[in-house]
Amino acid sequence: MAPTAASAAYPERPISLIVAYAPGGGTDIIARVLAKYMEKYLGNNAAIVVQNKWKEMPWSDK
């Protein structure tokens, strides 16, 4: 019996790359460079979205 369900291409939505520090710093810059490399390496029109979540971290001053 042939499978009837079609599987979607991976990934179905953008991949989130969480950065625990403020935008513009060294960690953020490295993450953005890495994201571009990952998109190319993963292929399949993969999208990596860099999200800076420094305010949610317990060590942040908020």
PDB file of N, CA and C in Angstrom:
ATOM      1  N   MET A   1       0.838  -1.168   0.000  1.00  0.00           N
ATOM      2  CA  MET A   1       0.000   0.000   0.000  1.00  0.00           C
ATOM      3  C   MET A   1       0.895   1.248   0.000  1.00  0.00           C
ATOM      4  N   ALA A   2       0.626   2.183  -0.869  1.00  0.00           N
ATOM      5  CA  ALA A   2       1.435   3.406  -0.988  1.00  0.00           C
ATOM      6  C   ALA A   2       1.026   4.431   0.069  1.00  0.00           C
ATOM      7  N   PRO A   3       2.012   5.170   0.617  1.00  0.00           N
ATOM      8  CA  PRO A   3       1.661   6.204   1.594  1.00  0.00           C
ATOM      9  C   PRO A   3       0.860   7.321   0.931  1.00  0.00           C
ATOM     10  N   THR A   4      -0.147   7.806   1.621  1.00  0.00           N
ATOM     11  CA  THR A   4      -1.008   8.842   1.052  1.00  0.00           C
ATOM     12  C   THR A   4      -0.712  10.227   1.616  1.00  0.00           C
ATOM     13  N   ALA A   5      -0.111  10.301   2.780  1.00  0.00           N
ATOM     14  CA  ALA A   5       0.175  11.604   3.388  1.00  0.00           C
ATOM     15  C   ALA A   5       1.472  12.165   2.807  1.00  0.00           C
ATOM     16  N   ALA A   6       1.411  13.395   2.397  1.00  0.00           N
ATOM     17  CA  ALA A   6       2.606  14.056   1.878  1.00  0.00           C
ATOM     18  C   ALA A   6       3.327  14.737   3.030  1.00  0.00           C
ATOM     19  N   SER A   7       4.629  14.569   3.081  1.00  0.00           N
ATOM     20  CA  SER A   7       5.391  15.225   4.139  1.00  0.00           C
ATOM     21  C   SER A   7       5.952  16.546   3.616  1.00  0.00           C
ATOM     22  N   ALA A   8       5.920  17.546   4.454  1.00  0.00           N
ATOM     23  CA  ALA A   8       6.429  18.860   4.078  1.00  0.00           C
ATOM     24  C   ALA A   8       7.950  18.853   4.115  1.00  0.00           C
ATOM     25  N   ALA A   9       8.525  19.736   3.344  1.00  0.00           N
ATOM     26  CA  ALA A   9       9.978  19.857   3.333  1.00  0.00           C
ATOM     27  C   ALA A   9      10.453  20.426   4.667  1.00  0.00           C
ATOM     28  N   TYR A  10      11.570  19.930   5.150  1.00  0.00           N
ATOM     29  CA  TYR A  10      12.135  20.440   6.405  1.00  0.00           C
ATOM     30  C   TYR A  10      13.028  21.613   6.101  1.00  0.00           C
ATOM     31  N   PRO A  11      13.059  22.640   6.830  1.00  0.00           N
ATOM     32  CA  PRO A  11      12.134  22.996   7.906  1.00  0.00           C
ATOM     33  C   PRO A  11      10.890  23.685   7.352  1.00  0.00           C
ATOM     34  N   GLU A  12       9.774  23.514   8.035  1.00  0.00           N
ATOM     35  CA  GLU A  12       8.512  24.099   7.590  1.00  0.00           C
ATOM     36  C   GLU A  12       8.431  25.586   7.904  1.00  0.00           C
ATOM     37  N   ARG A  13       9.169  26.034   8.896  1.00  0.00           N
ATOM     38  CA  ARG A  13       9.152  27.443   9.289  1.00  0.00           C
ATOM     39  C   ARG A  13      10.582  27.848   9.653  1.00  0.00           C
ATOM     40  N   PRO A  14      10.836  29.147   9.823  1.00  0.00           N
ATOM     41  CA  PRO A  14      12.203  29.579  10.159  1.00  0.00           C
ATOM     42  C   PRO A  14      12.707  28.967  11.471  1.00  0.00           C
ATOM     43  N   ILE A  15      13.985  28.715  11.529  1.00  0.00           N
ATOM     44  CA  ILE A  15      14.635  28.186  12.722  1.00  0.00           C
ATOM     45  C   ILE A  15      15.099  29.372  13.565  1.00  0.00           C
ATOM     46  N   SER A  16      14.785  29.365  14.847  1.00  0.00           N
ATOM     47  CA  SER A  16      15.188  30.449  15.749  1.00  0.00           C
ATOM     48  C   SER A  16      16.542  30.138  16.370  1.00  0.00           C
ATOM     49  N   LEU A  17      17.447  31.100  16.259  1.00  0.00           N
ATOM     50  CA  LEU A  17      18.749  31.016  16.916  1.00  0.00           C
ATOM     51  C   LEU A  17      18.719  32.047  18.034  1.00  0.00           C
ATOM     52  N   ILE A  18      18.631  31.576  19.277  1.00  0.00           N
ATOM     53  CA  ILE A  18      18.481  32.451  20.438  1.00  0.00           C
ATOM     54  C   ILE A  18      19.846  32.928  20.906  1.00  0.00           C
ATOM     55  N   VAL A  19      19.992  34.246  21.048  1.00  0.00           N
ATOM     56  CA  VAL A  19      21.211  34.857  21.564  1.00  0.00           C
ATOM     57  C   VAL A  19      20.857  35.483  22.903  1.00  0.00           C
ATOM     58  N   ALA A  20      21.597  35.140  23.942  1.00  0.00           N
ATOM     59  CA  ALA A  20      21.263  35.575  25.300  1.00  0.00           C
ATOM     60  C   ALA A  20      21.865  36.929  25.655  1.00  0.00           C
ATOM     61  N   TYR A  21      22.317  37.666  24.659  1.00  0.00           N
ATOM     62  CA  TYR A  21      22.941  38.966  24.905  1.00  0.00           C
ATOM     63  C   TYR A  21      22.340  40.014  23.982  1.00  0.00           C
ATOM     64  N   ALA A  22      22.588  41.281  24.303  1.00  0.00           N
ATOM     65  CA  ALA A  22      21.999  42.402  23.568  1.00  0.00           C
ATOM     66  C   ALA A  22      22.483  42.447  22.117  1.00  0.00           C
ATOM     67  N   PRO A  23      21.666  43.014  21.228  1.00  0.00           N
ATOM     68  CA  PRO A  23      22.071  43.150  19.834  1.00  0.00           C
ATOM     69  C   PRO A  23      23.265  44.088  19.686  1.00  0.00           C
ATOM     70  N   GLY A  24      24.106  43.802  18.709  1.00  0.00           N
ATOM     71  CA  GLY A  24      25.246  44.654  18.412  1.00  0.00           C
ATOM     72  C   GLY A  24      26.535  44.232  19.073  1.00  0.00           C
ATOM     73  N   GLY A  25      26.459  43.314  20.024  1.00  0.00           N
ATOM     74  CA  GLY A  25      27.665  42.847  20.704  1.00  0.00           C
ATOM     75  C   GLY A  25      28.352  41.744  19.914  1.00  0.00           C
ATOM     76  N   GLY A  26      29.460  41.283  20.447  1.00  0.00           N
ATOM     77  CA  GLY A  26      30.233  40.240  19.779  1.00  0.00           C
ATOM     78  C   GLY A  26      29.460  38.951  19.571  1.00  0.00           C
ATOM     79  N   THR A  27      28.705  38.541  20.578  1.00  0.00           N
ATOM     80  CA  THR A  27      27.931  37.306  20.473  1.00  0.00           C
ATOM     81  C   THR A  27      26.871  37.421  19.387  1.00  0.00           C
ATOM     82  N   ASP A  28      26.230  38.578  19.303  1.00  0.00           N
ATOM     83  CA  ASP A  28      25.205  38.810  18.288  1.00  0.00           C
ATOM     84  C   ASP A  28      25.804  38.779  16.889  1.00  0.00           C
ATOM     85  N   ILE A  29      26.947  39.409  16.717  1.00  0.00           N
ATOM     86  CA  ILE A  29      27.597  39.449  15.400  1.00  0.00           C
ATOM     87  C   ILE A  29      27.992  38.043  14.959  1.00  0.00           C
ATOM     88  N   ILE A  30      28.577  37.280  15.854  1.00  0.00           N
ATOM     89  CA  ILE A  30      28.960  35.893  15.533  1.00  0.00           C
ATOM     90  C   ILE A  30      27.726  35.064  15.190  1.00  0.00           C
ATOM     91  N   ALA A  31      26.638  35.243  15.931  1.00  0.00           N
ATOM     92  CA  ALA A  31      25.408  34.487  15.669  1.00  0.00           C
ATOM     93  C   ALA A  31      24.859  34.809  14.286  1.00  0.00           C
ATOM     94  N   ARG A  32      24.911  36.065  13.889  1.00  0.00           N
ATOM     95  CA  ARG A  32      24.392  36.451  12.568  1.00  0.00           C
ATOM     96  C   ARG A  32      25.256  35.896  11.437  1.00  0.00           C
ATOM     97  N   VAL A  33      26.567  35.887  11.627  1.00  0.00           N
ATOM     98  CA  VAL A  33      27.455  35.281  10.626  1.00  0.00           C
ATOM     99  C   VAL A  33      27.204  33.780  10.557  1.00  0.00           C
ATOM    100  N   LEU A  34      27.084  33.152  11.718  1.00  0.00           N
ATOM    101  CA  LEU A  34      26.813  31.719  11.779  1.00  0.00           C
ATOM    102  C   LEU A  34      25.474  31.377  11.131  1.00  0.00           C
ATOM    103  N   ALA A  35      24.465  32.214  11.328  1.00  0.00           N
ATOM    104  CA  ALA A  35      23.137  31.971  10.753  1.00  0.00           C
ATOM    105  C   ALA A  35      23.206  31.929   9.231  1.00  0.00           C
ATOM    106  N   LYS A  36      23.956  32.853   8.633  1.00  0.00           N
ATOM    107  CA  LYS A  36      24.096  32.857   7.170  1.00  0.00           C
ATOM    108  C   LYS A  36      24.770  31.585   6.674  1.00  0.00           C
ATOM    109  N   TYR A  37      25.803  31.132   7.401  1.00  0.00           N
ATOM    110  CA  TYR A  37      26.482  29.889   7.032  1.00  0.00           C
ATOM    111  C   TYR A  37      25.534  28.703   7.170  1.00  0.00           C
ATOM    112  N   MET A  38      24.758  28.673   8.256  1.00  0.00           N
ATOM    113  CA  MET A  38      23.826  27.571   8.489  1.00  0.00           C
ATOM    114  C   MET A  38      22.762  27.506   7.394  1.00  0.00           C
ATOM    115  N   GLU A  39      22.248  28.667   6.960  1.00  0.00           N
ATOM    116  CA  GLU A  39      21.249  28.689   5.887  1.00  0.00           C
ATOM    117  C   GLU A  39      21.807  28.068   4.618  1.00  0.00           C
ATOM    118  N   LYS A  40      23.043  28.423   4.304  1.00  0.00           N
ATOM    119  CA  LYS A  40      23.685  27.878   3.103  1.00  0.00           C
ATOM    120  C   LYS A  40      23.929  26.379   3.252  1.00  0.00           C
ATOM    121  N   TYR A  41      24.406  25.959   4.412  1.00  0.00           N
ATOM    122  CA  TYR A  41      24.729  24.558   4.664  1.00  0.00           C
ATOM    123  C   TYR A  41      23.475  23.681   4.669  1.00  0.00           C
ATOM    124  N   LEU A  42      22.386  24.168   5.284  1.00  0.00           N
ATOM    125  CA  LEU A  42      21.154  23.392   5.362  1.00  0.00           C
ATOM    126  C   LEU A  42      20.432  23.313   4.026  1.00  0.00           C
ATOM    127  N   GLY A  43      20.588  24.356   3.189  1.00  0.00           N
ATOM    128  CA  GLY A  43      19.917  24.351   1.887  1.00  0.00           C
ATOM    129  C   GLY A  43      18.407  24.363   2.043  1.00  0.00           C
ATOM    130  N   ASN A  44      17.696  23.874   1.036  1.00  0.00           N
ATOM    131  CA  ASN A  44      16.237  23.745   1.104  1.00  0.00           C
ATOM    132  C   ASN A  44      15.550  25.049   1.498  1.00  0.00           C
ATOM    133  N   ASN A  45      16.149  26.184   1.157  1.00  0.00           N
ATOM    134  CA  ASN A  45      15.595  27.495   1.521  1.00  0.00           C
ATOM    135  C   ASN A  45      15.388  27.640   3.023  1.00  0.00           C
ATOM    136  N   ALA A  46      16.268  27.052   3.801  1.00  0.00           N
ATOM    137  CA  ALA A  46      16.182  27.161   5.262  1.00  0.00           C
ATOM    138  C   ALA A  46      16.404  28.615   5.658  1.00  0.00           C
ATOM    139  N   ALA A  47      15.651  29.066   6.639  1.00  0.00           N
ATOM    140  CA  ALA A  47      15.788  30.428   7.150  1.00  0.00           C
ATOM    141  C   ALA A  47      16.129  30.366   8.633  1.00  0.00           C
ATOM    142  N   ILE A  48      17.181  31.070   9.019  1.00  0.00           N
ATOM    143  CA  ILE A  48      17.586  31.147  10.416  1.00  0.00           C
ATOM    144  C   ILE A  48      17.283  32.563  10.891  1.00  0.00           C
ATOM    145  N   VAL A  49      16.519  32.688  11.967  1.00  0.00           N
ATOM    146  CA  VAL A  49      16.170  33.980  12.528  1.00  0.00           C
ATOM    147  C   VAL A  49      16.910  34.141  13.850  1.00  0.00           C
ATOM    148  N   VAL A  50      17.741  35.181  13.946  1.00  0.00           N
ATOM    149  CA  VAL A  50      18.485  35.451  15.180  1.00  0.00           C
ATOM    150  C   VAL A  50      17.585  36.280  16.094  1.00  0.00           C
ATOM    151  N   GLN A  51      17.364  35.777  17.302  1.00  0.00           N
ATOM    152  CA  GLN A  51      16.528  36.466  18.280  1.00  0.00           C
ATOM    153  C   GLN A  51      17.359  36.773  19.518  1.00  0.00           C
ATOM    154  N   ASN A  52      17.481  38.050  19.828  1.00  0.00           N
ATOM    155  CA  ASN A  52      18.201  38.457  21.029  1.00  0.00           C
ATOM    156  C   ASN A  52      17.233  38.465  22.200  1.00  0.00           C
ATOM    157  N   LYS A  53      17.495  37.641  23.212  1.00  0.00           N
ATOM    158  CA  LYS A  53      16.601  37.483  24.357  1.00  0.00           C
ATOM    159  C   LYS A  53      17.297  37.881  25.647  1.00  0.00           C
ATOM    160  N   TRP A  54      18.097  38.945  25.610  1.00  0.00           N
ATOM    161  CA  TRP A  54      18.868  39.326  26.787  1.00  0.00           C
ATOM    162  C   TRP A  54      17.987  39.783  27.936  1.00  0.00           C
ATOM    163  N   LYS A  55      16.817  40.341  27.677  1.00  0.00           N
ATOM    164  CA  LYS A  55      15.939  40.808  28.752  1.00  0.00           C
ATOM    165  C   LYS A  55      15.316  39.661  29.533  1.00  0.00           C
ATOM    166  N   GLU A  56      15.203  38.506  28.914  1.00  0.00           N
ATOM    167  CA  GLU A  56      14.611  37.345  29.573  1.00  0.00           C
ATOM    168  C   GLU A  56      15.606  36.561  30.413  1.00  0.00           C
ATOM    169  N   MET A  57      16.886  36.899  30.335  1.00  0.00           N
ATOM    170  CA  MET A  57      17.909  36.160  31.064  1.00  0.00           C
ATOM    171  C   MET A  57      17.961  36.606  32.522  1.00  0.00           C
ATOM    172  N   PRO A  58      18.199  35.683  33.446  1.00  0.00           N
ATOM    173  CA  PRO A  58      18.186  36.004  34.861  1.00  0.00           C
ATOM    174  C   PRO A  58      19.265  37.010  35.281  1.00  0.00           C
ATOM    175  N   TRP A  59      20.352  37.122  34.514  1.00  0.00           N
ATOM    176  CA  TRP A  59      21.429  38.036  34.896  1.00  0.00           C
ATOM    177  C   TRP A  59      21.251  39.441  34.303  1.00  0.00           C
ATOM    178  N   SER A  60      20.201  39.653  33.513  1.00  0.00           N
ATOM    179  CA  SER A  60      20.008  40.973  32.906  1.00  0.00           C
ATOM    180  C   SER A  60      19.404  41.950  33.914  1.00  0.00           C
ATOM    181  N   ASP A  61      19.658  43.233  33.712  1.00  0.00           N
ATOM    182  CA  ASP A  61      19.119  44.268  34.600  1.00  0.00           C
ATOM    183  C   ASP A  61      17.697  44.653  34.227  1.00  0.00           C
ATOM    184  N   LYS A  62      17.260  44.255  33.071  1.00  0.00           N
ATOM    185  CA  LYS A  62      15.934  44.522  32.541  1.00  0.00           C
ATOM    186  C   LYS A  62      15.723  45.990  32.514  1.00  0.00           C
TER     187      LYS A  62
END
